[in-house]
Amino acid sequence: MATRNRRRLFSSLFIGIVLFWNLQAAFLFIVTPSPYISSFQLEGFSGKVLVQGFGILFLMWNIPYVFAFWNPLQNRLSLIEANLMQLIGLVGETLLQSSLPPGEAILRATAARFILFDGIGLLLLLLALWISRPFKSHSS
C-alpha cells in the first residue's frame, strides 16, 4: 500500500507542477492581459480581449489535469487525455512556428516560449503516466 501511495503522490506532484504553470498562465492572461498583447503582435482593446480569451481557453483545457492531479491512479483516463492535449499543443506550436516567415521574430519568440512550456509539461506528464501505470498482480 505504501508503494501505491508513493506512486500517487509523485504522479500528482508532476501533474501539479504542470497544472500550476497552466493555471498561472490562464489567470495572468485573464487578469493582466496587457503585458502579453504585444507578444502576439496585437494591440488595443481587441488585443486585450483576445489574450483574455486565451486565458479562458487555458482554464477550459485544464479540466482533465485537475482530475488527473486529484488521483492519477483512479483517474488514469484524465491523465492520458492531459498527455494527449499537451502533445497536441507541442506539435501544433512547433508546426506553427515552422510556418512563420524568418522576419517574424516576436511571433517566433512567443511560439518558442509555448514550445518550451509544453515540452517540459509533456515530459512531466509522461513521467506521471509512467509512475502511475497499473502493475500486474503476481498471484501464485
mmCIF file of C-alpha atoms in Angstrom, residues 35-121:
data_model
loop_
_atom_site.group_PDB
_atom_site.id
_atom_site.type_symbol
_atom_site.label_atom_id
_atom_site.label_comp_id
_atom_site.label_asym_id
_atom_site.label_seq_id
_atom_site.Cartn_x
_atom_site.Cartn_y
_atom_site.Cartn_z
ATOM 1 C CA PRO A 35 1.859 42.667 -20.884
ATOM 2 C CA TYR A 36 1.100 39.798 -23.297
ATOM 3 C CA ILE A 37 -0.702 41.677 -26.059
ATOM 4 C CA SER A 38 2.432 42.702 -27.947
ATOM 5 C CA SER A 39 3.901 39.175 -27.897
ATOM 6 C CA PHE A 40 1.008 38.162 -30.159
ATOM 7 C CA GLN A 41 1.500 41.314 -32.267
ATOM 8 C CA LEU A 42 -1.865 42.613 -31.125
ATOM 9 C CA GLU A 43 -2.878 45.989 -29.774
ATOM 10 C CA GLY A 44 -5.641 47.876 -28.049
ATOM 11 C CA PHE A 45 -8.901 46.658 -26.642
ATOM 12 C CA SER A 46 -9.298 43.807 -29.153
ATOM 13 C CA GLY A 47 -5.825 42.514 -28.238
ATOM 14 C CA LYS A 48 -6.727 42.627 -24.545
ATOM 15 C CA VAL A 49 -9.943 40.684 -25.140
ATOM 16 C CA LEU A 50 -8.189 38.104 -27.307
ATOM 17 C CA VAL A 51 -5.481 37.468 -24.691
ATOM 18 C CA GLN A 52 -8.167 37.155 -22.013
ATOM 19 C CA GLY A 53 -9.925 34.673 -24.295
ATOM 20 C CA PHE A 54 -6.707 32.642 -24.435
ATOM 21 C CA GLY A 55 -6.723 32.620 -20.642
ATOM 22 C CA ILE A 56 -10.301 31.330 -20.568
ATOM 23 C CA LEU A 57 -9.332 28.601 -23.042
ATOM 24 C CA PHE A 58 -6.388 27.655 -20.808
ATOM 25 C CA LEU A 59 -8.826 27.222 -17.912
ATOM 26 C CA MET A 60 -11.128 25.037 -20.003
ATOM 27 C CA TRP A 61 -8.275 22.879 -21.240
ATOM 28 C CA ASN A 62 -7.094 22.136 -17.719
ATOM 29 C CA ILE A 63 -10.153 20.232 -16.520
ATOM 30 C CA PRO A 64 -8.593 16.790 -17.228
ATOM 31 C CA TYR A 65 -5.406 17.929 -15.452
ATOM 32 C CA VAL A 66 -7.415 18.671 -12.285
ATOM 33 C CA PHE A 67 -8.931 15.188 -12.208
ATOM 34 C CA ALA A 68 -5.584 13.577 -13.004
ATOM 35 C CA PHE A 69 -3.932 15.610 -10.239
ATOM 36 C CA TRP A 70 -6.610 14.657 -7.719
ATOM 37 C CA ASN A 71 -5.965 10.941 -8.174
ATOM 38 C CA PRO A 72 -3.824 9.835 -11.134
ATOM 39 C CA LEU A 73 -4.264 6.159 -10.278
ATOM 40 C CA GLN A 74 -8.058 6.258 -10.329
ATOM 41 C CA ASN A 75 -8.375 8.957 -12.992
ATOM 42 C CA ARG A 76 -5.875 7.498 -15.420
ATOM 43 C CA LEU A 77 -8.028 8.390 -18.433
ATOM 44 C CA SER A 78 -7.822 12.076 -17.448
ATOM 45 C CA LEU A 79 -4.042 11.751 -17.243
ATOM 46 C CA ILE A 80 -3.943 10.166 -20.699
ATOM 47 C CA GLU A 81 -6.155 12.996 -22.008
ATOM 48 C CA ALA A 82 -3.846 15.594 -20.424
ATOM 49 C CA ASN A 83 -0.843 13.950 -22.094
ATOM 50 C CA LEU A 84 -2.575 13.979 -25.468
ATOM 51 C CA MET A 85 -3.614 17.613 -25.045
ATOM 52 C CA GLN A 86 -0.062 18.582 -24.123
ATOM 53 C CA LEU A 87 1.295 16.660 -27.126
ATOM 54 C CA ILE A 88 -1.169 18.370 -29.474
ATOM 55 C CA GLY A 89 -0.079 21.742 -28.095
ATOM 56 C CA LEU A 90 3.601 20.944 -28.545
ATOM 57 C CA VAL A 91 3.220 19.593 -32.077
ATOM 58 C CA GLY A 92 0.818 22.340 -33.137
ATOM 59 C CA GLU A 93 3.009 25.130 -31.795
ATOM 60 C CA THR A 94 6.091 23.593 -33.418
ATOM 61 C CA LEU A 95 4.320 23.397 -36.778
ATOM 62 C CA LEU A 96 3.006 26.912 -36.337
ATOM 63 C CA GLN A 97 6.471 28.251 -35.541
ATOM 64 C CA SER A 98 7.976 26.449 -38.522
ATOM 65 C CA SER A 99 5.407 28.104 -40.805
ATOM 66 C CA LEU A 100 6.341 31.636 -39.699
ATOM 67 C CA PRO A 101 8.487 33.701 -42.064
ATOM 68 C CA PRO A 102 12.025 34.405 -40.800
ATOM 69 C CA GLY A 103 11.262 38.085 -40.169
ATOM 70 C CA GLU A 104 8.601 37.369 -37.531
ATOM 71 C CA ALA A 105 10.961 37.491 -34.540
ATOM 72 C CA ILE A 106 8.299 38.423 -31.972
ATOM 73 C CA LEU A 107 5.908 35.644 -33.013
ATOM 74 C CA ARG A 108 8.796 33.157 -33.230
ATOM 75 C CA ALA A 109 9.854 34.049 -29.680
ATOM 76 C CA THR A 110 6.280 33.683 -28.425
ATOM 77 C CA ALA A 111 5.950 30.291 -30.126
ATOM 78 C CA ALA A 112 9.319 29.218 -28.696
ATOM 79 C CA ARG A 113 8.102 30.002 -25.158
ATOM 80 C CA PHE A 114 4.958 27.923 -25.705
ATOM 81 C CA ILE A 115 7.017 25.080 -27.199
ATOM 82 C CA LEU A 116 9.366 25.076 -24.212
ATOM 83 C CA PHE A 117 6.456 25.351 -21.771
ATOM 84 C CA ASP A 118 4.522 22.481 -23.382
ATOM 85 C CA GLY A 119 7.625 20.367 -23.976
ATOM 86 C CA ILE A 120 8.622 20.423 -20.315
ATOM 87 C CA GLY A 121 4.993 19.903 -19.335
#
